[in-house]
C-alpha positions as YAML, in Angstrom:
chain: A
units: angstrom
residues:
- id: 1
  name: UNK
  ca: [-22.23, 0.33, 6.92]
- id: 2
  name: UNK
  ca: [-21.12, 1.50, 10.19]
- id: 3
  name: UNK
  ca: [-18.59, 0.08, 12.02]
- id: 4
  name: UNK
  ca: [-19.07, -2.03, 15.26]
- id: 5
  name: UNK
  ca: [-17.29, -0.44, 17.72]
- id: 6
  name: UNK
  ca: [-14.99, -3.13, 19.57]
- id: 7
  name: UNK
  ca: [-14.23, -3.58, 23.42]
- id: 8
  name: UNK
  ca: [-10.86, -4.79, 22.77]
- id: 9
  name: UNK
  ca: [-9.28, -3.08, 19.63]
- id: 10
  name: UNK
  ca: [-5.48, -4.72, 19.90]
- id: 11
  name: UNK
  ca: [-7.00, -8.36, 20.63]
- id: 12
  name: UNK
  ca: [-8.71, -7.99, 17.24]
- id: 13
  name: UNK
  ca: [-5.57, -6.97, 14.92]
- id: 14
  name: UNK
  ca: [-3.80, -9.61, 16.59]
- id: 15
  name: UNK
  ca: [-7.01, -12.04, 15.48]
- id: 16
  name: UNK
  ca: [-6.86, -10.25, 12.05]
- id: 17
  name: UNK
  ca: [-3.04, -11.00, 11.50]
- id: 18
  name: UNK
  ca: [-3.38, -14.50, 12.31]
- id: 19
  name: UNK
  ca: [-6.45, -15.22, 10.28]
- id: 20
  name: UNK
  ca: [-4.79, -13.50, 7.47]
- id: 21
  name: UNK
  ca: [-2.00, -15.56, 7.43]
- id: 22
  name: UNK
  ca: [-3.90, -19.27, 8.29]
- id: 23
  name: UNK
  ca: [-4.89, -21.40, 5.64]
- id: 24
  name: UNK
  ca: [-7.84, -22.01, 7.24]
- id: 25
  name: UNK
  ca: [-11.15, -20.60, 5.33]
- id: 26
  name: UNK
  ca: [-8.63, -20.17, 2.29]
- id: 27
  name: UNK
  ca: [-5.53, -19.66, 0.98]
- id: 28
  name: UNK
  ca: [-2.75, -17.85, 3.70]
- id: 29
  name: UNK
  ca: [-2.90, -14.15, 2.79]
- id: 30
  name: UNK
  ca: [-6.30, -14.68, 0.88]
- id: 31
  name: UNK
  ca: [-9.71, -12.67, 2.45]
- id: 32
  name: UNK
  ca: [-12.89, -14.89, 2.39]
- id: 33
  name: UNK
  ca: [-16.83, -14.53, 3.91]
- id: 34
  name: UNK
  ca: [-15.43, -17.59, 5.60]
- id: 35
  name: UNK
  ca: [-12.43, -15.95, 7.37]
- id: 36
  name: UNK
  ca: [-14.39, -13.05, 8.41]
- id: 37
  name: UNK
  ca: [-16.63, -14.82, 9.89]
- id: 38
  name: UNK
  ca: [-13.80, -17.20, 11.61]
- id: 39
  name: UNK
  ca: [-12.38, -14.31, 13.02]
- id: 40
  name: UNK
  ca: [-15.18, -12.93, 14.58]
- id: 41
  name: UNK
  ca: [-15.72, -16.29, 16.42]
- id: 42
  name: UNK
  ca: [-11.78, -16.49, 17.38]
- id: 43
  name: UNK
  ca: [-12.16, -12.50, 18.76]
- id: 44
  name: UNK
  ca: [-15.30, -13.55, 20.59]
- id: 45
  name: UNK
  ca: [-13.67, -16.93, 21.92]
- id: 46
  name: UNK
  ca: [-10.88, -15.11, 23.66]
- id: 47
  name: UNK
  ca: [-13.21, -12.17, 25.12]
- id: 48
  name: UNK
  ca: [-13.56, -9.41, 22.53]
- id: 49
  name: UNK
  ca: [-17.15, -7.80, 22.49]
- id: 50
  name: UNK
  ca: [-18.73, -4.70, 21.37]
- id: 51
  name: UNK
  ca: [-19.95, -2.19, 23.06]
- id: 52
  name: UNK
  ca: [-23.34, -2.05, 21.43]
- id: 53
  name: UNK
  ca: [-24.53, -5.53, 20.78]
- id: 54
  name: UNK
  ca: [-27.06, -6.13, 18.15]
- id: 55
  name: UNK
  ca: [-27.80, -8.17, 15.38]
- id: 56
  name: UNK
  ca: [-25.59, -6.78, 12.65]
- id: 57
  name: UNK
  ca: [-21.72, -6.39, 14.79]
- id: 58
  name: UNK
  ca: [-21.04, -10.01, 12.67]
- id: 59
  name: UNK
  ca: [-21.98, -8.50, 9.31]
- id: 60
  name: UNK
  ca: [-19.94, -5.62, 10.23]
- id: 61
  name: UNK
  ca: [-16.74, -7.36, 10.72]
- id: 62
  name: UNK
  ca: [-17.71, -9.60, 7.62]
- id: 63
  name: UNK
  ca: [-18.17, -6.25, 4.81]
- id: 64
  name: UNK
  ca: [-15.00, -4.78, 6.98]
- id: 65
  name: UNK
  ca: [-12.91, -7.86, 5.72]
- id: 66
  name: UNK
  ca: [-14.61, -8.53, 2.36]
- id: 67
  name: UNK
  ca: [-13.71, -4.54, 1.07]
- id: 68
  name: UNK
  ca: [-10.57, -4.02, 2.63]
- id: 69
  name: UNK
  ca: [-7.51, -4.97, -0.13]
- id: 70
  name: UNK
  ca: [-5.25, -6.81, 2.13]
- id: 71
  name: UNK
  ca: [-1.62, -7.54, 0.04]
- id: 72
  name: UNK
  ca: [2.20, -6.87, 0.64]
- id: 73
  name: UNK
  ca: [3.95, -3.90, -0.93]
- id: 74
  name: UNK
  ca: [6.00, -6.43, -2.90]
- id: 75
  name: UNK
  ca: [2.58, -8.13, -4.31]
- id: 76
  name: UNK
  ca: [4.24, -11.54, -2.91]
- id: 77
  name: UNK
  ca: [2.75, -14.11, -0.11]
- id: 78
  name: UNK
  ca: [3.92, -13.36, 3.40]
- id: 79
  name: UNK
  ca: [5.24, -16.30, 3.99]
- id: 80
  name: UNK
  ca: [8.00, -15.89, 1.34]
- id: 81
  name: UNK
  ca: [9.03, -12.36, 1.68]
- id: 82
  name: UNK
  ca: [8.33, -12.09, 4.99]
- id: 83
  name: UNK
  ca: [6.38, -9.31, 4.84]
- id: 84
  name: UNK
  ca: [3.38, -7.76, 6.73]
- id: 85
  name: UNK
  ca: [-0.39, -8.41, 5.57]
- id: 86
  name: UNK
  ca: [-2.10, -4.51, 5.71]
- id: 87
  name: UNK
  ca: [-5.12, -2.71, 3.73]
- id: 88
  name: UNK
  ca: [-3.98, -1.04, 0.61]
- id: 89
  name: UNK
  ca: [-4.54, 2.11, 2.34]
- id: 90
  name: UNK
  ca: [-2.14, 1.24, 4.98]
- id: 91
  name: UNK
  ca: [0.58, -0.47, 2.95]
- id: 92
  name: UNK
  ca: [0.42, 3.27, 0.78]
- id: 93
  name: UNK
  ca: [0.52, 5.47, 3.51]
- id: 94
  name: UNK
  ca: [3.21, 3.70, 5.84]
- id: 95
  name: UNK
  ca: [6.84, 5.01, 4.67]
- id: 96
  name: UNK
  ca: [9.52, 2.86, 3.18]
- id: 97
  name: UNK
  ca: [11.54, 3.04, 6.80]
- id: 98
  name: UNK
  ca: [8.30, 2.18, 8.79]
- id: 99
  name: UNK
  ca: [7.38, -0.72, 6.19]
- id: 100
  name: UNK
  ca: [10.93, -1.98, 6.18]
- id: 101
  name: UNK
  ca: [10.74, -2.16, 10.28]
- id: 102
  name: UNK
  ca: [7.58, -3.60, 10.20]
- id: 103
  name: UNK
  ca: [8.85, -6.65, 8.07]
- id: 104
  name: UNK
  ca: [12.31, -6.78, 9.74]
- id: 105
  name: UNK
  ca: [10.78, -7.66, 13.30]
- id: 106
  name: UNK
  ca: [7.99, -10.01, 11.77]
- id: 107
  name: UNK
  ca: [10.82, -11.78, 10.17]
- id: 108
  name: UNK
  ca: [12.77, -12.20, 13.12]
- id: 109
  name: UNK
  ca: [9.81, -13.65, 15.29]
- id: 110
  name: UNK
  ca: [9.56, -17.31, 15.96]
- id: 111
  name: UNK
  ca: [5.98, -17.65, 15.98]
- id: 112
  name: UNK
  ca: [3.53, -16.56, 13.23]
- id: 113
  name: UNK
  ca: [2.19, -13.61, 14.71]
- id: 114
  name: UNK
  ca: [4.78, -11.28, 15.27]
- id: 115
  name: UNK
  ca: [3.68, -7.67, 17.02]
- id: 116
  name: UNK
  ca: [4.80, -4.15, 14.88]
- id: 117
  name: UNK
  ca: [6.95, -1.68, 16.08]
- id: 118
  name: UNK
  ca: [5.04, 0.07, 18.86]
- id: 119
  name: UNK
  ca: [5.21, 3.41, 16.36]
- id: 120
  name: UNK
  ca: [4.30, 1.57, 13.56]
- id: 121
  name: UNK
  ca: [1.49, -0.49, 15.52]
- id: 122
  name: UNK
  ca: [-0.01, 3.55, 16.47]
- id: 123
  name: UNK
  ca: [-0.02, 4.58, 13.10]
- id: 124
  name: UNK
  ca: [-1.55, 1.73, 11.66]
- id: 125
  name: UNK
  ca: [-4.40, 2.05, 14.04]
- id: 126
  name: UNK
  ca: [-4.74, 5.60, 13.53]
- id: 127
  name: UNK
  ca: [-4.87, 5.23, 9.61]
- id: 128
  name: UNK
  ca: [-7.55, 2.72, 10.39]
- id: 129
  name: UNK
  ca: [-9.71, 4.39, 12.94]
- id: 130
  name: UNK
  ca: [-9.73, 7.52, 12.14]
- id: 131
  name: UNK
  ca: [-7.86, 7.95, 8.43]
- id: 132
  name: UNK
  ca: [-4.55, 10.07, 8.35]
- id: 133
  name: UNK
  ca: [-3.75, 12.96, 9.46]
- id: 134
  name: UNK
  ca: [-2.21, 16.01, 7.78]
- id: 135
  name: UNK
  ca: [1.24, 15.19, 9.57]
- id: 136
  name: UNK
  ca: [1.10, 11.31, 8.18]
- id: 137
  name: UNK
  ca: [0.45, 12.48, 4.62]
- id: 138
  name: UNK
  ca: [3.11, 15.08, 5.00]
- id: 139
  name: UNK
  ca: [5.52, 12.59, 5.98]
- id: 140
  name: UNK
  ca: [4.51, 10.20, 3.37]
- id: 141
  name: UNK
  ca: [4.66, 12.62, 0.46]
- id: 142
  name: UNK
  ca: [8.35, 13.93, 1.65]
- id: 143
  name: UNK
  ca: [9.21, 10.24, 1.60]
- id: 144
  name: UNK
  ca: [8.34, 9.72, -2.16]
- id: 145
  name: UNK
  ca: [9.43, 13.25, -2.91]
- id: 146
  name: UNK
  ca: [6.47, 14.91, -3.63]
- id: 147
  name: UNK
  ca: [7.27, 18.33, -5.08]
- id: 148
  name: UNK
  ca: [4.73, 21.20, -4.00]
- id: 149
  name: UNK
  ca: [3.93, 19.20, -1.03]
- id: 150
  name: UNK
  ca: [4.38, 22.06, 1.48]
- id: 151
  name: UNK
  ca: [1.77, 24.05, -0.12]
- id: 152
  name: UNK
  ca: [-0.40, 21.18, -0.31]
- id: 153
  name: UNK
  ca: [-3.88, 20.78, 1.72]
- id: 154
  name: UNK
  ca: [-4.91, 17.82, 2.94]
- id: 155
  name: UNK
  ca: [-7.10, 15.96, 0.30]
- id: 156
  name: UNK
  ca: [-4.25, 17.39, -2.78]
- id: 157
  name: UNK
  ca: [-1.73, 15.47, -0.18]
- id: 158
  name: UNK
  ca: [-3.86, 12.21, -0.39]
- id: 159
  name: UNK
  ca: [-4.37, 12.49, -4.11]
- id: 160
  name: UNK
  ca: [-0.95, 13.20, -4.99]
- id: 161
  name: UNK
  ca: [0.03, 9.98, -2.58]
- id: 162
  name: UNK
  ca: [-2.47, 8.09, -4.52]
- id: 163
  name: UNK
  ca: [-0.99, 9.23, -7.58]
- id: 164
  name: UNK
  ca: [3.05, 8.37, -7.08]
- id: 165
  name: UNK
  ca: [2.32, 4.91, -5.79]
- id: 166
  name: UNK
  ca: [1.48, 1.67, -7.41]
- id: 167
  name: UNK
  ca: [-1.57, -0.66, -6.62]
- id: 168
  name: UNK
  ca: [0.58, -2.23, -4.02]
- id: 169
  name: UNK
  ca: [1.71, 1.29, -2.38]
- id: 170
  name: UNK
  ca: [4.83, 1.38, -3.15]
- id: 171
  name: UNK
  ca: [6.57, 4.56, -5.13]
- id: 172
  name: UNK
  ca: [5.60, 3.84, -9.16]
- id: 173
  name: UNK
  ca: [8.67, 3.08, -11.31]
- id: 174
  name: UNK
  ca: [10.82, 2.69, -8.27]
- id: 175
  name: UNK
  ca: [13.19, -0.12, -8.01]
- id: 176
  name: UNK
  ca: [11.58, -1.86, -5.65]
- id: 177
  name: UNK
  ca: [8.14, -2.09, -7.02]
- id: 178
  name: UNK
  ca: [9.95, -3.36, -10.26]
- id: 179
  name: UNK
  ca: [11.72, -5.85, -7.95]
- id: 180
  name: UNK
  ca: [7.88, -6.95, -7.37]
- id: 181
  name: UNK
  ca: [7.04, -7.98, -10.64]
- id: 182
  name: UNK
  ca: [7.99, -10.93, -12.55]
- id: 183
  name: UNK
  ca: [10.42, -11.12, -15.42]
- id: 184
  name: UNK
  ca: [7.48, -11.41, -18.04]
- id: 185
  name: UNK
  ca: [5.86, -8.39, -17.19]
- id: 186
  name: UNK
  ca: [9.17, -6.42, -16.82]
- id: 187
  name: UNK
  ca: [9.42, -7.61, -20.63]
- id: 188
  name: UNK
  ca: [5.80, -6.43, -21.47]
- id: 189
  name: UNK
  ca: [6.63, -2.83, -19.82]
- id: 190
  name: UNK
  ca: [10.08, -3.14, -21.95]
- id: 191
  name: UNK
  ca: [8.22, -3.64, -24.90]
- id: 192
  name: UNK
  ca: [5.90, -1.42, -24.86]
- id: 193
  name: UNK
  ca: [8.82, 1.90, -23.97]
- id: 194
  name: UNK
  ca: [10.19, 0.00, -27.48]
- id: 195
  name: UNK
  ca: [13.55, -0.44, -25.39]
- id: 196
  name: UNK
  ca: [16.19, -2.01, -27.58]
- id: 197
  name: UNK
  ca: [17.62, -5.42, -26.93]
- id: 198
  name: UNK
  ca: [14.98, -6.23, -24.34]
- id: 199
  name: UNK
  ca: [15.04, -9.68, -25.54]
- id: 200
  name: UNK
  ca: [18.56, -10.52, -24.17]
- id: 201
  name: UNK
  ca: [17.98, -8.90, -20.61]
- id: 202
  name: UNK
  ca: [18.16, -10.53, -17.48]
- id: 203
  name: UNK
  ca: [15.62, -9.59, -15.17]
- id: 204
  name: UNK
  ca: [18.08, -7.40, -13.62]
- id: 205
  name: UNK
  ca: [18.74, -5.62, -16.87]
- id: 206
  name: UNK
  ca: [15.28, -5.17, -17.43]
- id: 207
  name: UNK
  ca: [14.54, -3.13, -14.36]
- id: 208
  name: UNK
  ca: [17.78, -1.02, -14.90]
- id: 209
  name: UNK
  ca: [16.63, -0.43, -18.54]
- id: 210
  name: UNK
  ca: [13.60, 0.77, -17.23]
- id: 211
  name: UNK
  ca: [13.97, 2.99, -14.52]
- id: 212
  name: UNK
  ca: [16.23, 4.41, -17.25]
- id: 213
  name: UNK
  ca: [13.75, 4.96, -19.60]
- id: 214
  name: UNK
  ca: [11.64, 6.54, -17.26]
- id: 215
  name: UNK
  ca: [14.08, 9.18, -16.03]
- id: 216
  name: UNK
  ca: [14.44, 10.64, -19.55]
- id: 217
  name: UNK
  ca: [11.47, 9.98, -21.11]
- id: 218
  name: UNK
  ca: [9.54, 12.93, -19.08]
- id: 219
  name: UNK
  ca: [12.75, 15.03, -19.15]
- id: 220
  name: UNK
  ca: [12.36, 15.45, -23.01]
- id: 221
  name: UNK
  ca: [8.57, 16.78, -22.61]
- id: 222
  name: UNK
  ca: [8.03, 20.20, -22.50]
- id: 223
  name: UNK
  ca: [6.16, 21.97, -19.93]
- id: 224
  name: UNK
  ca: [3.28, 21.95, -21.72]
- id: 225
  name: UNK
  ca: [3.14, 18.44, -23.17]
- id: 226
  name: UNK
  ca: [3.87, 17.77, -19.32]
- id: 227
  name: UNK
  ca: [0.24, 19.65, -18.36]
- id: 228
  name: UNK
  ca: [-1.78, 17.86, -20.68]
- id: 229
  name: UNK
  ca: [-0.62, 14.72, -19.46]
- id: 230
  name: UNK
  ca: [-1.48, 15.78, -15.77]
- id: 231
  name: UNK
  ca: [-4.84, 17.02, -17.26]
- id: 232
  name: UNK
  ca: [-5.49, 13.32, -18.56]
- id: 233
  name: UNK
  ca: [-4.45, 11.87, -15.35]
- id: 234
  name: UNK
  ca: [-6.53, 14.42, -13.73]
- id: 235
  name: UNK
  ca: [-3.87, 15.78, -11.25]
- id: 236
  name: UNK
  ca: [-5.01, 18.25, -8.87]
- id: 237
  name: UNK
  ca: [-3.19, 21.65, -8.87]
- id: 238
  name: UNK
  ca: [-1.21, 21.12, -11.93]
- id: 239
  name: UNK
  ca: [-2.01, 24.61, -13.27]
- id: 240
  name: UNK
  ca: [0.04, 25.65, -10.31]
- id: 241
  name: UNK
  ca: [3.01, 23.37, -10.91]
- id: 242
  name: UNK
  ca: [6.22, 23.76, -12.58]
- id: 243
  name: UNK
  ca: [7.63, 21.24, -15.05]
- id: 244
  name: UNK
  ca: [9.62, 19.45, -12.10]
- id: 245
  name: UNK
  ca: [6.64, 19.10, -10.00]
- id: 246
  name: UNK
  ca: [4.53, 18.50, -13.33]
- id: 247
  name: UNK
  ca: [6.97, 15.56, -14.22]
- id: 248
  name: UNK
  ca: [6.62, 14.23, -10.90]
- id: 249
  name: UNK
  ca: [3.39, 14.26, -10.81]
- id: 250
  name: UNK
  ca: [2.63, 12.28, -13.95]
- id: 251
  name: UNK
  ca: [5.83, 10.03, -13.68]
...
C-alpha cells in the first residue's frame, strides 16, 4: 500500500512515540488497530494533514503501524530499561553508540516523550523515508565488524547486517543481546552447546560460558566445514570469503 504522504512529518513521530508508549488502546510498547487508529486522530487533532486527502490516508497509517515490528534492542518494556521504541529495521541499522545516545537522553527526560539526538532523529527518518543508504550500512557493518565489508555492494551490506544481528538488532552472541535474555533461556542455549556444569551457573556465568563457547566453537571448523555452513544459511558471497570472514559470517 502506498504511503500517505504527511504535511507535518516530526509532529507525527512525536504522536508515534507517545502512542507507543501509552497504555491506552493496549499494553505500553504494544501496536494495536486501535492505536493506529488513535494516533491518526491525535496527529489530526493537533494539525497534521496530508497532502493528498482521500479516503484511504487512515488505512495507511493503520497497515503502517500494524507491519512495522516496534521492540527495544534489549527485547525489554521501555519503561524499565529506558530504552527507545523503533521498527526492527531501525533498532538493526542504528549503531551501538547512536542506540546508546538515543536511550541515555530519553532516560534523562522528565516527561514521557523525550526528543533523539538531532543526528540520531535524521537518521531515523532517513531509514524510514527513504531506507539506508550505502554510507549507513557501511557504518553499521564496521560497527559489528563485518569482514569483506569494503568490497561489499549495497544489498550484500544489508544481508550481511541482517545476518550478524539478532531479532532485536543487536550483534548475535554479543554480550549484550545475552544480557537480553532471561536466565532460562541462557540455560536452554547452554544446554544445547552441551556446556558442562551449566546447572550451577549464575546467570552471569551462563553468558560468560557462552560467548566462550562461541569463540572456539567456529575456530575448530575448517574452511570448508565453515562454507557449507554459510551455504545452509545462504550467505551471499561466501565463495569469495576467507575462513575469518566465513566464521563471521555464520557466527
Amino acid at each position: 500500500m502506498a504511503e500517505a504522504k504527511k504535511t507535518d512529518p516530526e509532529l507525527w513521530e512525536e504522536v508515534k512515540e507517545e502512542v507507543k508508549e501509552s497504555d491506552k488502546g493496549g499494553d505500553p510498547g504494544q501496536w494495536s488497530a486501535r492505536k493506529a487508529q488513535l494516533a491518526v486522530q491525535k496527529y489530526k487533532k493537533r494539525g497534521g494533514g496530508y497532502e493528498d486527502d482521500g479516503p484511504d490516508q487512515d488505512e495507511t497509517d493503520l497497515h503502517e503501524w500494524t507491519e512495522e515490528d516496534w521492540g527495544t534492542k534489549s527485547g525489554g518494556e521501555s519503561g524499565e530499561t529506558g530504552e527507545r521504541y523503533l521498527p526492527k529495521k531501525v533498532r538493526m541499522l542504528l549503531t551501538e553508540d547512536e542506540y546508546a545516545r538515543s536511550t541515555k537522553k530519553k532516560k534523562n527526560g522528565d516527561g514521557q516523550y523525550v526528543d533523539q539526538p538531532d543526528d540520531v532523529k535524521e537518521k531515523v527518518s532517513k531509514i524510514k523515508d527513504g531506507g539506508p543508504t550505502k554510507e549507513m550500512l557501511m557504518e553499521r557493518a564496521e560497527d559489528l565488524e563485518i569482514e569483506g565489508r569494503s568490497s561489499m555492494t549495497k544489498d550484500e551490506l544489508l544481508d550481511a547486517i541482517e545476518d550478524a544481528t539478532d531479532e532485536n538488532g543487536r550483534k548475535k552472541g554479543s554480550e549484550n543481546a545475552l544480557q537480553g535474555k532471561t536466565k532460562e533461556e541462557l540455560y536452554d542455549m547452554a544446554q544445547d552447546q552441551d556446556i558442562d556444569g551449566r546447572s550451577d551457573m549464575s546467570k552471569d556465568e551462563l553468558i560468560e560460558a557462552l560467548n566462550k563457547q562461541s569463540s572456539s566453537n567456529l575456530s575448530d571448523y575448517t574452511k570448508e566445514e565453515l562454507y557449507e555452513k554459510a551455504k545452509e544459511q545462504d550467505v551471499e558471497g561466501r565463495s569469495k570469503m576467507d575462513k575469518g570472514e566465513l566464521a563471521e559470517a555464520v557466527s
